[in-house]
XYZ file of N, CA and C in Angstrom:
744
model
N 37.789 -96.317 -56.660
C 38.703 -97.432 -56.390
C 39.109 -98.148 -57.677
N 40.318 -98.713 -57.658
C 40.790 -99.464 -58.821
C 40.027 -100.770 -58.984
N 39.743 -101.428 -57.856
C 39.071 -102.731 -57.905
C 37.962 -102.783 -56.854
N 36.797 -103.271 -57.244
C 35.717 -103.565 -56.296
C 35.370 -105.045 -56.435
N 35.278 -105.729 -55.297
C 34.993 -107.163 -55.285
C 33.665 -107.411 -54.587
N 32.798 -108.150 -55.243
C 31.504 -108.515 -54.664
C 31.539 -110.003 -54.335
N 31.292 -110.345 -53.076
C 31.414 -111.726 -52.624
C 30.061 -112.268 -52.171
N 29.742 -113.480 -52.648
C 28.537 -114.200 -52.218
C 27.239 -113.612 -52.746
N 27.292 -112.806 -53.765
C 26.069 -112.380 -54.470
C 26.470 -111.927 -55.869
N 25.695 -112.354 -56.838
C 26.107 -112.155 -58.225
C 25.088 -111.380 -59.046
N 24.262 -110.575 -58.373
C 23.332 -109.736 -59.119
C 23.048 -108.467 -58.318
N 22.700 -107.415 -59.050
C 22.542 -106.099 -58.444
C 21.478 -106.075 -57.348
N 20.391 -106.813 -57.526
C 19.276 -106.747 -56.582
C 19.674 -107.156 -55.166
N 20.761 -107.909 -55.042
C 21.190 -108.374 -53.718
C 22.049 -107.350 -52.984
N 22.521 -106.331 -53.696
C 23.343 -105.300 -53.043
C 22.879 -103.901 -53.460
N 21.574 -103.704 -53.588
C 21.071 -102.406 -54.061
C 21.623 -101.233 -53.265
N 21.724 -101.385 -51.940
C 22.200 -100.286 -51.113
C 23.664 -99.955 -51.316
N 24.433 -100.887 -51.869
C 25.874 -100.682 -52.046
C 26.290 -100.720 -53.514
N 25.330 -100.914 -54.396
C 25.685 -101.093 -55.801
C 26.347 -99.853 -56.387
N 25.899 -98.673 -55.959
C 26.480 -97.436 -56.493
C 27.976 -97.375 -56.261
N 28.410 -97.679 -55.047
C 29.847 -97.673 -54.740
C 30.569 -98.794 -55.481
N 29.978 -99.999 -55.462
C 30.591 -101.138 -56.157
C 30.808 -100.809 -57.635
N 29.839 -100.134 -58.225
C 29.871 -99.868 -59.661
C 30.914 -98.820 -60.049
N 31.516 -98.133 -59.050
C 32.544 -97.142 -59.366
C 33.915 -97.771 -59.584
N 34.040 -99.057 -59.320
C 35.326 -99.724 -59.495
C 35.765 -99.735 -60.956
N 37.022 -99.411 -61.183
C 37.536 -99.472 -62.556
C 37.517 -100.914 -63.054
N 37.744 -101.841 -62.121
C 37.614 -103.268 -62.410
C 36.702 -103.873 -61.355
N 35.720 -104.658 -61.796
C 34.766 -105.270 -60.860
C 34.888 -106.793 -60.939
N 34.969 -107.411 -59.774
C 35.147 -108.862 -59.682
C 34.033 -109.453 -58.833
N 33.487 -110.571 -59.264
C 32.430 -111.269 -58.529
C 32.919 -112.661 -58.136
N 32.886 -112.954 -56.830
C 33.256 -114.274 -56.312
C 32.021 -114.865 -55.650
N 31.591 -116.045 -56.105
C 30.326 -116.571 -55.590
C 30.261 -118.083 -55.748
N 29.335 -118.694 -55.025
C 29.063 -120.124 -55.196
C 27.591 -120.364 -55.519
N 26.909 -119.320 -55.995
C 25.536 -119.455 -56.463
C 25.505 -119.314 -57.982
N 24.800 -120.213 -58.629
C 24.592 -120.097 -60.063
C 23.212 -119.498 -60.303
N 23.177 -118.330 -60.925
C 21.911 -117.673 -61.233
C 21.873 -117.435 -62.725
N 20.780 -117.814 -63.353
C 20.660 -117.732 -64.809
C 20.337 -116.297 -65.227
N 21.337 -115.409 -65.096
C 21.097 -114.024 -65.496
C 22.052 -113.573 -66.599
N 22.711 -114.552 -67.234
C 23.604 -114.225 -68.326
C 24.763 -113.355 -67.875
N 25.692 -113.942 -67.128
C 26.778 -113.176 -66.527
C 27.483 -112.269 -67.539
N 27.835 -112.858 -68.686
C 28.660 -112.111 -69.629
C 27.927 -110.914 -70.230
N 26.583 -110.961 -70.232
C 25.822 -109.846 -70.783
C 25.384 -108.841 -69.715
N 25.421 -109.229 -68.452
C 24.821 -108.399 -67.405
C 25.619 -107.141 -67.096
N 26.931 -107.203 -67.284
C 27.758 -106.054 -66.940
C 27.939 -105.884 -65.450
N 27.495 -106.870 -64.666
C 27.613 -106.778 -63.214
C 29.073 -106.783 -62.790
N 29.889 -107.560 -63.494
C 31.317 -107.619 -63.169
C 32.130 -107.808 -64.442
N 33.404 -107.464 -64.335
C 34.323 -107.693 -65.449
C 34.888 -109.102 -65.410
N 35.049 -109.625 -64.189
C 35.565 -110.979 -64.011
C 34.699 -111.726 -63.005
N 34.460 -113.003 -63.297
C 33.656 -113.845 -62.409
C 34.464 -115.067 -61.981
N 34.353 -115.388 -60.702
C 34.871 -116.667 -60.214
C 33.687 -117.339 -59.519
N 32.984 -118.156 -60.254
C 31.760 -118.802 -59.767
C 31.976 -120.305 -59.719
N 31.728 -120.902 -58.554
C 31.852 -122.352 -58.424
C 30.749 -122.855 -57.493
N 29.704 -123.412 -58.069
C 28.546 -123.848 -57.280
C 28.823 -125.118 -56.482
N 29.975 -125.757 -56.708
C 30.328 -126.943 -55.923
C 30.962 -126.581 -54.581
N 31.324 -125.321 -54.414
C 31.951 -124.894 -53.173
C 30.903 -124.709 -52.076
N 31.232 -125.114 -50.855
C 30.293 -125.030 -49.740
C 30.044 -123.607 -49.292
N 31.022 -122.730 -49.475
C 30.909 -121.354 -48.994
C 31.719 -120.428 -49.886
N 31.262 -119.193 -49.989
C 32.014 -118.211 -50.765
C 33.375 -117.962 -50.130
N 33.428 -118.002 -48.795
C 34.699 -117.771 -48.113
C 35.668 -118.934 -48.316
N 35.143 -120.096 -48.666
C 36.009 -121.232 -49.007
C 36.738 -120.938 -50.316
N 36.047 -120.283 -51.239
C 36.672 -119.864 -52.499
C 37.747 -118.820 -52.216
N 37.416 -117.860 -51.337
C 38.381 -116.823 -50.978
C 39.640 -117.454 -50.386
N 39.462 -118.450 -49.542
C 40.608 -119.144 -48.943
C 41.507 -119.729 -50.027
N 40.902 -120.396 -51.002
C 41.687 -121.017 -52.071
C 42.403 -119.967 -52.911
N 41.751 -118.846 -53.146
C 42.373 -117.778 -53.930
C 43.571 -117.196 -53.181
N 43.416 -116.976 -51.880
C 44.531 -116.452 -51.083
C 45.711 -117.424 -51.086
N 45.415 -118.732 -50.998
C 46.478 -119.743 -51.034
C 47.178 -119.729 -52.397
N 46.392 -119.609 -53.459
C 46.970 -119.583 -54.808
C 47.834 -118.344 -55.008
N 47.460 -117.235 -54.337
C 48.223 -115.988 -54.431
C 49.402 -115.955 -53.450
N 49.538 -117.091 -52.693
C 50.634 -117.224 -51.725
C 50.596 -116.122 -50.653
N 49.388 -115.765 -50.250
C 49.210 -114.769 -49.187
C 49.168 -115.488 -47.847
N 49.881 -114.962 -46.884
C 49.940 -115.556 -45.565
C 48.576 -115.455 -44.870
N 48.058 -116.591 -44.404
C 46.767 -116.609 -43.716
C 47.001 -116.261 -42.249
N 46.834 -114.988 -41.912
C 47.022 -114.525 -40.545
C 45.818 -114.916 -39.695
N 45.924 -114.730 -38.389
C 44.816 -115.078 -37.497
C 43.545 -114.286 -37.826
N 43.609 -112.943 -38.019
C 42.378 -112.221 -38.378
C 41.753 -112.714 -39.686
N 42.588 -113.033 -40.674
C 42.074 -113.563 -41.944
C 41.430 -114.925 -41.709
N 42.111 -115.775 -40.957
C 41.592 -117.114 -40.674
C 40.263 -117.048 -39.920
N 40.148 -116.114 -38.967
C 38.900 -115.966 -38.209
C 37.755 -115.542 -39.125
N 38.032 -114.611 -40.037
C 36.995 -114.135 -40.956
C 36.531 -115.250 -41.891
N 37.491 -116.010 -42.431
C 37.140 -117.091 -43.355
C 36.400 -118.208 -42.626
N 36.862 -118.547 -41.429
C 36.198 -119.597 -40.644
C 34.759 -119.188 -40.330
N 34.556 -117.932 -39.954
C 33.211 -117.429 -39.684
C 32.328 -117.564 -40.917
N 32.874 -117.225 -42.085
C 32.117 -117.340 -43.328
C 31.731 -118.777 -43.642
N 32.656 -119.699 -43.422
C 32.376 -121.116 -43.688
C 31.328 -121.652 -42.721
N 31.469 -121.310 -41.439
C 30.509 -121.787 -40.432
C 29.093 -121.308 -40.766
N 28.943 -120.028 -41.085
C 27.609 -119.485 -41.338
C 27.037 -119.967 -42.670
N 27.879 -120.099 -43.688
C 27.399 -120.496 -45.020
C 27.030 -121.977 -45.089
N 27.554 -122.758 -44.151
C 27.243 -124.199 -44.145
C 26.255 -124.568 -43.044
N 25.727 -123.542 -42.338
C 24.821 -123.833 -41.229
C 25.510 -124.627 -40.143
N 26.704 -124.161 -39.776
C 27.537 -124.879 -38.787
C 27.828 -126.311 -39.247
N 28.150 -126.439 -40.536
C 28.528 -127.714 -41.161
C 27.346 -128.697 -41.249
N 26.126 -128.182 -41.188
C 24.945 -129.048 -41.274
C 24.453 -129.251 -42.700
N 24.639 -128.244 -43.566
C 24.030 -128.282 -44.886
C 24.686 -129.334 -45.787
N 23.941 -129.742 -46.791
C 24.398 -130.807 -47.688
C 25.600 -130.394 -48.533
N 25.860 -129.073 -48.623
C 27.014 -128.633 -49.416
C 28.334 -128.801 -48.674
N 28.280 -129.206 -47.400
C 29.502 -129.420 -46.618
C 30.201 -130.693 -47.080
N 31.489 -130.593 -47.363
C 32.245 -131.729 -47.898
C 33.462 -132.036 -47.010
N 34.141 -133.090 -47.372
C 35.410 -133.455 -46.727
C 36.385 -132.282 -46.800
N 36.446 -131.651 -47.974
C 37.365 -130.537 -48.176
C 37.024 -129.375 -47.241
N 35.717 -129.134 -47.021
C 35.293 -128.063 -46.116
C 35.869 -128.277 -44.727
N 35.781 -129.509 -44.233
C 36.301 -129.818 -42.903
C 37.826 -129.708 -42.862
N 38.489 -130.075 -43.955
C 39.947 -129.976 -44.005
C 40.390 -128.514 -43.959
N 39.680 -127.645 -44.696
C 40.003 -126.218 -44.674
C 39.741 -125.649 -43.289
N 38.615 -126.049 -42.674
C 38.304 -125.584 -41.324
C 39.401 -125.997 -40.348
N 39.903 -127.228 -40.521
C 40.977 -127.714 -39.649
C 42.241 -126.873 -39.821
N 42.548 -126.513 -41.059
C 43.726 -125.679 -41.312
C 43.562 -124.301 -40.687
N 42.338 -123.768 -40.716
C 42.073 -122.453 -40.128
C 42.199 -122.514 -38.601
N 41.709 -123.610 -38.019
C 41.860 -123.803 -36.579
C 43.343 -123.899 -36.206
N 44.083 -124.562 -37.059
C 45.517 -124.739 -36.816
C 46.285 -123.419 -36.909
N 45.642 -122.428 -37.567
C 46.286 -121.108 -37.690
C 46.252 -120.336 -36.384
N 45.487 -120.872 -35.413
C 45.482 -120.258 -34.087
C 44.276 -119.402 -33.768
N 43.171 -119.609 -34.478
C 41.983 -118.799 -34.219
C 41.317 -119.213 -32.902
N 40.541 -118.298 -32.345
C 39.785 -118.558 -31.126
C 38.377 -118.997 -31.535
N 38.179 -120.294 -31.672
C 36.905 -120.821 -32.167
C 35.750 -120.445 -31.239
N 35.958 -120.513 -29.941
C 34.878 -120.231 -29.003
C 34.452 -118.767 -29.059
N 35.400 -117.870 -29.299
C 35.049 -116.461 -29.451
C 34.081 -116.280 -30.625
N 34.362 -116.999 -31.713
C 33.506 -116.926 -32.893
C 32.139 -117.530 -32.605
N 32.111 -118.697 -31.964
C 30.847 -119.375 -31.676
C 29.969 -118.538 -30.741
N 30.591 -117.940 -29.719
C 29.825 -117.107 -28.785
C 29.260 -115.884 -29.495
N 30.082 -115.278 -30.347
C 29.638 -114.097 -31.084
C 28.486 -114.423 -32.035
N 28.578 -115.587 -32.690
C 27.566 -115.963 -33.682
C 26.268 -116.479 -33.052
N 26.382 -117.320 -32.042
C 25.222 -118.085 -31.595
C 24.837 -117.911 -30.122
N 25.694 -117.314 -29.317
C 25.413 -117.242 -27.885
C 25.395 -115.811 -27.361
N 25.059 -114.875 -28.240
C 24.959 -113.464 -27.853
C 23.660 -112.888 -28.428
N 22.553 -113.561 -28.145
C 21.260 -113.202 -28.726
C 20.588 -112.124 -27.885
N 20.082 -111.092 -28.535
C 19.399 -110.015 -27.821
C 17.989 -110.446 -27.424
N 17.455 -109.824 -26.394
C 16.095 -110.114 -25.944
C 15.079 -109.761 -27.022
N 15.318 -108.667 -27.750
C 14.395 -108.258 -28.808
C 14.332 -109.306 -29.921
N 15.450 -109.977 -30.183
C 15.460 -111.038 -31.191
C 14.615 -112.216 -30.740
N 14.735 -112.589 -29.466
C 13.922 -113.683 -28.927
C 12.441 -113.337 -29.024
N 12.080 -112.102 -28.673
C 10.676 -111.679 -28.729
C 10.142 -111.711 -30.160
N 10.954 -111.225 -31.101
C 10.521 -111.226 -32.494
C 10.342 -112.653 -33.005
N 11.290 -113.534 -32.700
C 11.198 -114.897 -33.204
C 10.023 -115.636 -32.581
N 9.664 -115.295 -31.336
C 8.452 -115.871 -30.736
C 7.203 -115.448 -31.510
N 7.156 -114.166 -31.895
C 6.020 -113.668 -32.681
C 5.952 -114.372 -34.036
N 7.116 -114.573 -34.636
C 7.160 -115.245 -35.943
C 6.667 -116.680 -35.822
N 7.121 -117.389 -34.803
C 6.710 -118.787 -34.636
C 5.219 -118.917 -34.341
N 4.603 -117.845 -33.834
C 3.151 -117.847 -33.626
C 2.387 -117.901 -34.950
N 3.056 -117.551 -36.063
C 2.409 -117.591 -37.379
C 2.556 -118.954 -38.053
N 3.184 -119.898 -37.377
C 3.497 -121.200 -37.977
C 2.264 -121.887 -38.545
N 2.370 -122.286 -39.802
C 1.311 -123.067 -40.462
C 1.949 -124.327 -41.049
N 1.450 -125.475 -40.604
C 1.957 -126.757 -41.105
C 0.939 -127.339 -42.079
N 1.416 -127.820 -43.219
C 0.509 -128.330 -44.257
C 1.145 -129.524 -44.958
N 0.498 -130.026 -45.979
C 0.956 -131.210 -46.707
C 1.146 -132.400 -45.765
N 0.187 -132.596 -44.883
C 0.252 -133.737 -43.978
C 1.452 -133.716 -43.053
N 1.892 -132.518 -42.698
C 3.021 -132.392 -41.784
C 4.379 -132.379 -42.458
N 4.403 -132.322 -43.794
C 5.678 -132.348 -44.517
C 6.216 -130.957 -44.852
N 5.376 -129.934 -44.676
C 5.801 -128.578 -45.017
C 5.286 -127.599 -43.976
N 6.000 -126.485 -43.854
C 5.610 -125.470 -42.879
C 6.008 -124.093 -43.394
N 5.250 -123.084 -42.974
C 5.531 -121.712 -43.388
C 5.326 -120.765 -42.209
N 6.169 -119.754 -42.134
C 6.023 -118.672 -41.159
C 6.275 -117.361 -41.891
N 5.912 -116.247 -41.248
C 6.150 -114.952 -41.880
C 6.428 -113.888 -40.823
N 6.985 -112.768 -41.277
C 7.212 -111.621 -40.406
C 6.815 -110.355 -41.161
N 6.150 -109.453 -40.475
C 5.759 -108.169 -41.057
C 6.539 -107.037 -40.407
N 6.494 -105.881 -41.018
C 7.162 -104.714 -40.453
C 6.571 -104.346 -39.097
N 5.244 -104.513 -38.948
C 4.594 -104.211 -37.668
C 5.092 -105.130 -36.556
N 5.307 -106.411 -36.900
C 5.824 -107.357 -35.907
C 7.213 -106.952 -35.441
N 8.037 -106.511 -36.376
C 9.399 -106.072 -36.042
C 9.338 -104.860 -35.117
N 8.447 -103.912 -35.466
C 8.322 -102.683 -34.675
C 7.826 -102.986 -33.262
N 6.826 -103.847 -33.161
C 6.242 -104.166 -31.854
C 7.213 -104.914 -30.937
N 8.171 -105.605 -31.526
C 9.175 -106.322 -30.733
C 10.388 -105.454 -30.435
N 10.328 -104.196 -30.933
C 11.461 -103.279 -30.777
C 12.740 -103.925 -31.311
N 12.582 -104.571 -32.455
C 13.676 -105.354 -33.028
C 14.081 -104.793 -34.385
N 14.976 -105.490 -35.033
C 15.423 -105.173 -36.387
C 15.084 -106.363 -37.257
N 14.859 -106.137 -38.555
C 14.482 -107.233 -39.444
C 15.551 -108.329 -39.457
N 16.809 -107.958 -39.231
C 17.882 -108.954 -39.191
C 17.753 -109.895 -37.998
N 16.958 -109.493 -37.003
C 16.749 -110.354 -35.839
C 15.927 -111.595 -36.185
N 15.376 -111.626 -37.388
C 14.619 -112.811 -37.820
C 15.532 -113.892 -38.392
N 16.816 -113.585 -38.505
C 17.788 -114.543 -39.041
C 17.789 -115.826 -38.228
N 17.720 -116.960 -38.912
C 17.767 -118.256 -38.245
C 16.417 -118.905 -38.040
N 15.339 -118.149 -38.203
C 13.992 -118.709 -38.002
C 13.714 -119.840 -38.979
N 14.147 -119.677 -40.223
C 13.867 -120.689 -41.238
C 14.467 -122.040 -40.855
N 15.615 -122.023 -40.207
C 16.247 -123.274 -39.786
C 15.477 -123.914 -38.636
N 14.945 -123.088 -37.742
C 14.120 -123.608 -36.645
C 12.901 -124.333 -37.192
N 12.284 -123.751 -38.211
C 11.088 -124.356 -38.819
C 11.452 -125.653 -39.534
N 12.539 -125.632 -40.280
C 12.974 -126.839 -40.992
C 13.313 -127.972 -40.030
N 13.800 -127.620 -38.844
C 14.225 -128.636 -37.885
C 13.072 -129.388 -37.223
N 11.845 -128.932 -37.422
C 10.688 -129.621 -36.842
C 10.613 -131.039 -37.416
N 10.406 -132.001 -36.553
C 10.339 -133.400 -36.968
C 9.248 -133.609 -38.025
N 9.607 -134.234 -39.142
C 8.652 -134.525 -40.202
C 8.599 -133.489 -41.305
N 9.107 -132.295 -41.039
C 9.079 -131.240 -42.057
C 10.138 -131.511 -43.117
N 9.722 -131.489 -44.365
C 10.633 -131.671 -45.488
C 10.974 -130.339 -46.148
N 9.998 -129.419 -46.218
C 10.222 -128.100 -46.818
C 9.715 -127.019 -45.870
N 10.545 -126.018 -45.638
C 10.163 -124.885 -44.795
C 10.238 -123.601 -45.607
N 9.303 -122.695 -45.340
C 9.275 -121.402 -46.029
C 9.173 -120.277 -45.003
N 9.909 -119.213 -45.243
C 9.853 -118.034 -44.377
C 9.667 -116.810 -45.261
N 8.569 -116.073 -45.038
C 8.255 -114.890 -45.819
C 8.538 -113.645 -44.992
N 9.341 -112.760 -45.559
C 9.796 -111.572 -44.846
C 9.294 -110.329 -45.575
N 8.478 -109.536 -44.900
C 7.924 -108.331 -45.514
C 8.959 -107.215 -45.545
N 9.288 -106.773 -46.761
C 10.171 -105.616 -46.933
C 9.289 -104.402 -47.222
N 9.870 -103.303 -47.713
C 9.092 -102.086 -47.965
C 7.960 -102.302 -48.958
N 8.291 -102.880 -50.110
C 7.257 -103.057 -51.137
C 7.321 -104.445 -51.776
N 7.892 -105.399 -51.073
C 8.007 -106.752 -51.614
C 8.124 -107.758 -50.480
N 8.033 -109.038 -50.841
C 8.160 -110.123 -49.874
C 9.358 -110.978 -50.267
N 10.328 -111.075 -49.369
C 11.480 -111.937 -49.598
C 11.161 -113.313 -49.021
N 11.301 -114.340 -49.840
C 10.959 -115.699 -49.427
C 12.230 -116.538 -49.312
N 12.415 -117.159 -48.144
C 13.513 -118.100 -47.944
C 12.936 -119.508 -47.880
N 13.589 -120.456 -48.543
C 13.129 -121.836 -48.604
C 14.243 -122.777 -48.168
N 13.876 -123.801 -47.402
C 14.839 -124.808 -46.974
C 14.243 -126.202 -47.166
N 15.078 -127.148 -47.556
C 14.660 -128.545 -47.689
C 15.520 -129.402 -46.778
N 14.979 -130.533 -46.379
C 15.697 -131.375 -45.422
C 16.413 -132.545 -46.077
N 15.705 -133.390 -46.811
C 16.366 -134.590 -47.336
C 16.208 -134.737 -48.843
N 15.071 -135.221 -49.308
C 14.949 -135.544 -50.732
C 14.508 -134.365 -51.603
N 13.775 -133.433 -51.040
C 13.269 -132.313 -51.843
C 14.395 -131.361 -52.227
N 14.157 -130.570 -53.284
C 15.090 -129.507 -53.666
C 14.288 -128.226 -53.894
N 14.604 -127.212 -53.105
C 13.815 -125.984 -53.136
C 14.269 -124.994 -54.197
N 15.417 -125.244 -54.850
C 15.809 -124.339 -55.928
C 14.820 -124.413 -57.079
N 14.179 -125.573 -57.262
C 13.142 -125.711 -58.298
C 11.955 -124.796 -57.998
N 11.575 -124.727 -56.733
C 10.450 -123.879 -56.333
C 10.826 -122.413 -56.473
N 11.997 -122.045 -56.020
C 12.443 -120.651 -56.092
C 12.566 -120.172 -57.537
N 13.099 -121.026 -58.403
C 13.289 -120.635 -59.807
C 11.965 -120.382 -60.507
N 10.903 -121.052 -60.059
C 9.569 -120.829 -60.636
C 9.140 -119.375 -60.447
N 9.582 -118.772 -59.356
C 9.223 -117.382 -59.060
C 10.352 -116.410 -59.411
N 11.307 -116.879 -60.215
C 12.385 -116.009 -60.662
C 13.550 -115.915 -59.713
N 13.591 -116.810 -58.707
C 14.682 -116.805 -57.734
C 15.709 -117.867 -58.042
N 16.462 -118.260 -57.032
C 17.491 -119.278 -57.231
C 18.152 -119.631 -55.918
N 19.268 -120.341 -56.026
C 19.997 -120.757 -54.835
C 20.493 -122.169 -54.954
N 20.580 -122.850 -53.837
C 21.058 -124.229 -53.789
C 19.876 -125.197 -53.710
N 20.170 -126.487 -53.851
C 19.119 -127.496 -53.781
C 18.386 -127.455 -52.446
N 19.105 -127.259 -51.369
C 18.511 -127.317 -50.031
C 18.270 -125.937 -49.417
N 18.742 -124.887 -50.049
C 18.546 -123.537 -49.533
C 18.429 -122.568 -50.703
N 17.259 -121.980 -50.853
C 17.023 -121.095 -51.990
C 16.070 -119.983 -51.584
N 15.814 -119.065 -52.503
C 14.918 -117.961 -52.181
C 14.450 -117.226 -53.413
N 13.477 -116.354 -53.207
C 12.937 -115.549 -54.298
C 12.269 -114.311 -53.699
N 11.842 -113.403 -54.561
C 11.158 -112.186 -54.132
C 9.832 -112.070 -54.866
N 8.772 -111.782 -54.131
C 7.438 -111.615 -54.704
C 6.939 -110.200 -54.430
N 6.485 -109.530 -55.464
C 5.961 -108.171 -55.321
C 4.455 -108.225 -55.105
N 4.072 -108.759 -53.958
C 2.662 -108.934 -53.623
C 2.476 -108.717 -52.125
N 1.236 -108.474 -51.690
C 0.975 -108.441 -50.245
C 1.347 -109.774 -49.615
N 1.674 -109.768 -48.348
C 2.190 -110.978 -47.720
C 1.182 -112.119 -47.735
N -0.105 -111.824 -47.613
C -1.117 -112.893 -47.626
C -1.164 -113.575 -48.982
N -1.080 -112.781 -50.060
C -1.094 -113.348 -51.413
C 0.190 -114.135 -51.684
N 1.314 -113.587 -51.236
C 2.594 -114.267 -51.441
C 2.610 -115.608 -50.718
N 2.114 -115.617 -49.497
C 2.073 -116.846 -48.712
C 1.218 -117.900 -49.411
N 0.078 -117.486 -49.924
C -0.825 -118.411 -50.623
C -0.125 -119.027 -51.837
N 0.581 -118.200 -52.609
C 1.277 -118.689 -53.804
C 2.370 -119.690 -53.441
N 3.148 -119.366 -52.416
C 4.246 -120.239 -52.008
C 3.706 -121.573 -51.503
N 2.675 -121.527 -50.688
C 2.096 -122.766 -50.158
C 1.553 -123.633 -51.284
N 0.870 -123.016 -52.233
C 0.315 -123.763 -53.367
C 1.430 -124.439 -54.171
N 2.531 -123.724 -54.386
C 3.635 -124.284 -55.171
C 4.317 -125.422 -54.415
N 4.483 -125.262 -53.098
C 5.084 -126.327 -52.296
C 4.187 -127.561 -52.302
N 2.879 -127.353 -52.162
C 1.934 -128.472 -52.174
C 1.999 -129.228 -53.494
N 2.039 -128.487 -54.589
C 2.117 -129.120 -55.922
C 3.424 -129.890 -56.074
N 4.517 -129.283 -55.565
C 5.829 -129.941 -55.660
C 5.817 -131.253 -54.883
N 5.331 -131.246 -53.648
C 5.348 -132.446 -52.826
C 4.383 -133.511 -53.345
N 3.294 -133.080 -53.956
C 2.356 -134.032 -54.551
C 3.022 -134.823 -55.680
N 3.923 -134.137 -56.393
C 4.586 -134.781 -57.537
C 5.804 -135.589 -57.128
């Protein structure tokens, strides 16, 4: 292909399964709203970068680029962008949601999209296997720091026993964060040979500081990292770091 565009991820580790195809582009472009200290200009990940960490969603950037290019925002385009904004902002709950985000959403609605079709597809079409898996995950709930922090985890065996897919664990971290009194939530996901950690903060804390300690990154209220350790060891490390952070 003449051009390959990578959206919402700015490093190879996030698209390992697709990096080979992406890397065949004669020109490679990265559009993102995450700032990761990996030395963009030296990494060779892309030839051109459009990175803006003030944007609420990567699809919000795409919307602005399409407008600047004077491309007509058709209903299918508007539906795709609206879906991206809704999911990237946690249904407009996250702190990165701004006045401008709502104005863009209003313009997309005005384009004639079927909002309820999107909402039903995203949030009201949950499989039974997903419910079973998330119940198993919530059984691992550990609350610490005097009720200010909580952690859950999922293993490959849990996924198999629920006849589910690892993607069925999506959204668990928000359920944990939503518990009354919780300031920081952690979700550890067992992959083949590593543990992917998702972190969420509610009000005053910022979890990007915790994630960066382990070589990760993200936003103040939503961040993550990867640990190459057994899940029990990874959980212990994350809990210790959260405890130290909240103590300070």
